[in-house]
Amino acid sequence: SNLASQPGKDMITPDLVDEDIHLIEESIDKMQETLPPLKHFIMPGGSASVSAAHMARTVCRRAERRCVTLSHDSAVEPIIILYLNRLSDFFFVLARWLGHREGIEEIKWIPRK
């Protein structure tokens, strides 16, 4: 709603504050406590829930990139871009956590030799 609001209009929109980002980061840290260290790039997939989390991650990344592009021509609060970045990281870790909880092995990306 912040991005969709006309600049200069006196409209009340939901705000983002540092605490919102902190809560996402705490959730990421809590999930990572139960995950094995990431030593390879991983491919999305494994189950419907894991795939849905990866899809949400890609949508967030796309929104983040578009906000950065928009910021070149319009005023975009930096916290919006930071929030989208952390939210996409949350969805990546959520995908790993869901797969781990469901007992699904991560699909490692192995480069060609």
Tab-separated table of C-alpha atoms in Angstrom:
chain	number	residue	atom	x	y	z
A	1	SER	CA	0.000	0.000	0.000
A	2	ASN	CA	2.941	2.317	0.629
A	3	LEU	CA	4.184	1.870	-2.928
A	4	ALA	CA	0.687	2.175	-4.402
A	5	SER	CA	-0.120	5.431	-2.602
A	6	GLN	CA	0.145	8.694	-4.470
A	7	PRO	CA	3.131	10.696	-3.185
A	8	GLY	CA	2.171	13.845	-1.329
A	9	LYS	CA	-1.350	12.659	-0.493
A	10	ASP	CA	-2.233	12.535	3.165
A	11	MET	CA	-3.059	8.812	3.286
A	12	ILE	CA	-2.598	6.467	6.192
A	13	THR	CA	-0.765	3.318	5.100
A	14	PRO	CA	0.716	0.473	7.131
A	15	ASP	CA	4.195	1.362	8.208
A	16	LEU	CA	7.315	-0.716	8.404
A	17	VAL	CA	9.676	-0.290	11.305
A	18	ASP	CA	13.015	-1.822	12.234
A	19	GLU	CA	11.232	-4.184	14.636
A	20	ASP	CA	9.398	-5.784	11.690
A	21	ILE	CA	12.729	-6.681	10.102
A	22	HIS	CA	14.091	-7.837	13.444
A	23	LEU	CA	11.150	-10.247	13.854
A	24	ILE	CA	11.846	-11.767	10.431
A	25	GLU	CA	15.520	-12.176	11.291
A	26	GLU	CA	14.658	-13.828	14.622
A	27	SER	CA	12.395	-16.289	12.799
A	28	ILE	CA	15.182	-17.056	10.329
A	29	ASP	CA	17.668	-17.650	13.158
A	30	LYS	CA	15.246	-19.918	15.028
A	31	MET	CA	14.612	-22.094	11.957
A	32	GLN	CA	18.321	-22.267	11.123
A	33	GLU	CA	19.084	-23.686	14.568
A	34	THR	CA	17.509	-26.974	13.460
A	35	LEU	CA	18.976	-27.064	9.941
A	36	PRO	CA	22.246	-28.591	8.781
A	37	PRO	CA	24.797	-26.081	7.468
A	38	LEU	CA	24.285	-25.112	3.845
A	39	LYS	CA	27.317	-26.306	1.865
A	40	HIS	CA	25.852	-26.358	-1.658
A	41	PHE	CA	23.447	-24.364	-3.713
A	42	ILE	CA	20.120	-26.137	-3.566
A	43	MET	CA	17.426	-26.545	-6.176
A	44	PRO	CA	13.834	-25.658	-5.314
A	45	GLY	CA	11.392	-28.510	-4.915
A	46	GLY	CA	10.791	-31.613	-2.862
A	47	SER	CA	7.167	-31.238	-1.815
A	48	ALA	CA	4.225	-28.907	-2.378
A	49	SER	CA	4.966	-26.894	0.766
A	50	VAL	CA	8.684	-26.576	-0.007
A	51	SER	CA	7.908	-25.536	-3.580
A	52	ALA	CA	5.347	-22.972	-2.386
A	53	ALA	CA	7.922	-21.388	-0.065
A	54	HIS	CA	10.440	-21.225	-2.932
A	55	MET	CA	7.799	-19.620	-5.171
A	56	ALA	CA	7.066	-17.028	-2.480
A	57	ARG	CA	10.817	-16.366	-2.281
A	58	THR	CA	11.080	-15.722	-6.007
A	59	VAL	CA	8.083	-13.365	-5.929
A	60	CYS	CA	9.705	-11.412	-3.078
A	61	ARG	CA	13.014	-11.207	-4.946
A	62	ARG	CA	11.224	-9.937	-8.051
A	63	ALA	CA	9.380	-7.320	-5.979
A	64	GLU	CA	12.669	-6.278	-4.391
A	65	ARG	CA	14.333	-5.828	-7.793
A	66	ARG	CA	11.369	-3.818	-9.087
A	67	CYS	CA	11.425	-1.601	-6.004
A	68	VAL	CA	15.117	-0.916	-6.527
A	69	THR	CA	14.395	0.023	-10.144
A	70	LEU	CA	11.467	2.196	-9.046
A	71	SER	CA	13.701	3.934	-6.510
A	72	HIS	CA	15.806	5.331	-9.360
A	73	ASP	CA	12.860	7.474	-10.499
A	74	SER	CA	10.556	7.737	-7.460
A	75	ALA	CA	10.827	7.970	-3.716
A	76	VAL	CA	10.892	4.495	-2.189
A	77	GLU	CA	11.542	4.179	1.501
A	78	PRO	CA	14.739	2.119	1.921
A	79	ILE	CA	13.085	0.032	4.645
A	80	ILE	CA	10.672	-1.374	2.042
A	81	ILE	CA	13.545	-2.766	-0.009
A	82	LEU	CA	15.254	-4.104	3.112
A	83	TYR	CA	12.011	-5.721	4.276
A	84	LEU	CA	11.498	-7.471	0.935
A	85	ASN	CA	15.102	-8.686	1.017
A	86	ARG	CA	14.756	-10.174	4.479
A	87	LEU	CA	11.316	-11.613	3.659
A	88	SER	CA	12.735	-13.452	0.656
A	89	ASP	CA	15.529	-14.820	2.862
A	90	PHE	CA	12.843	-15.934	5.321
A	91	PHE	CA	11.039	-17.873	2.587
A	92	PHE	CA	14.301	-19.553	1.514
A	93	VAL	CA	14.998	-20.719	5.065
A	94	LEU	CA	11.331	-21.668	5.497
A	95	ALA	CA	11.596	-23.902	2.417
A	96	ARG	CA	14.649	-25.619	3.896
A	97	TRP	CA	12.977	-25.925	7.305
A	98	LEU	CA	9.787	-27.406	5.845
A	99	GLY	CA	11.783	-29.940	3.847
A	100	HIS	CA	13.826	-30.859	6.920
A	101	ARG	CA	10.672	-31.254	9.004
A	102	GLU	CA	9.087	-33.406	6.280
A	103	GLY	CA	12.226	-35.544	5.985
A	104	ILE	CA	12.857	-34.484	2.391
A	105	GLU	CA	16.440	-34.442	1.215
A	106	GLU	CA	17.566	-31.173	-0.343
A	107	ILE	CA	18.309	-31.306	-4.056
A	108	LYS	CA	21.917	-30.131	-4.344
A	109	TRP	CA	23.101	-28.268	-7.400
A	110	ILE	CA	26.376	-29.800	-8.492
A	111	PRO	CA	28.280	-27.892	-11.182
A	112	ARG	CA	29.384	-29.654	-14.327
A	113	LYS	CA	33.033	-30.592	-14.398
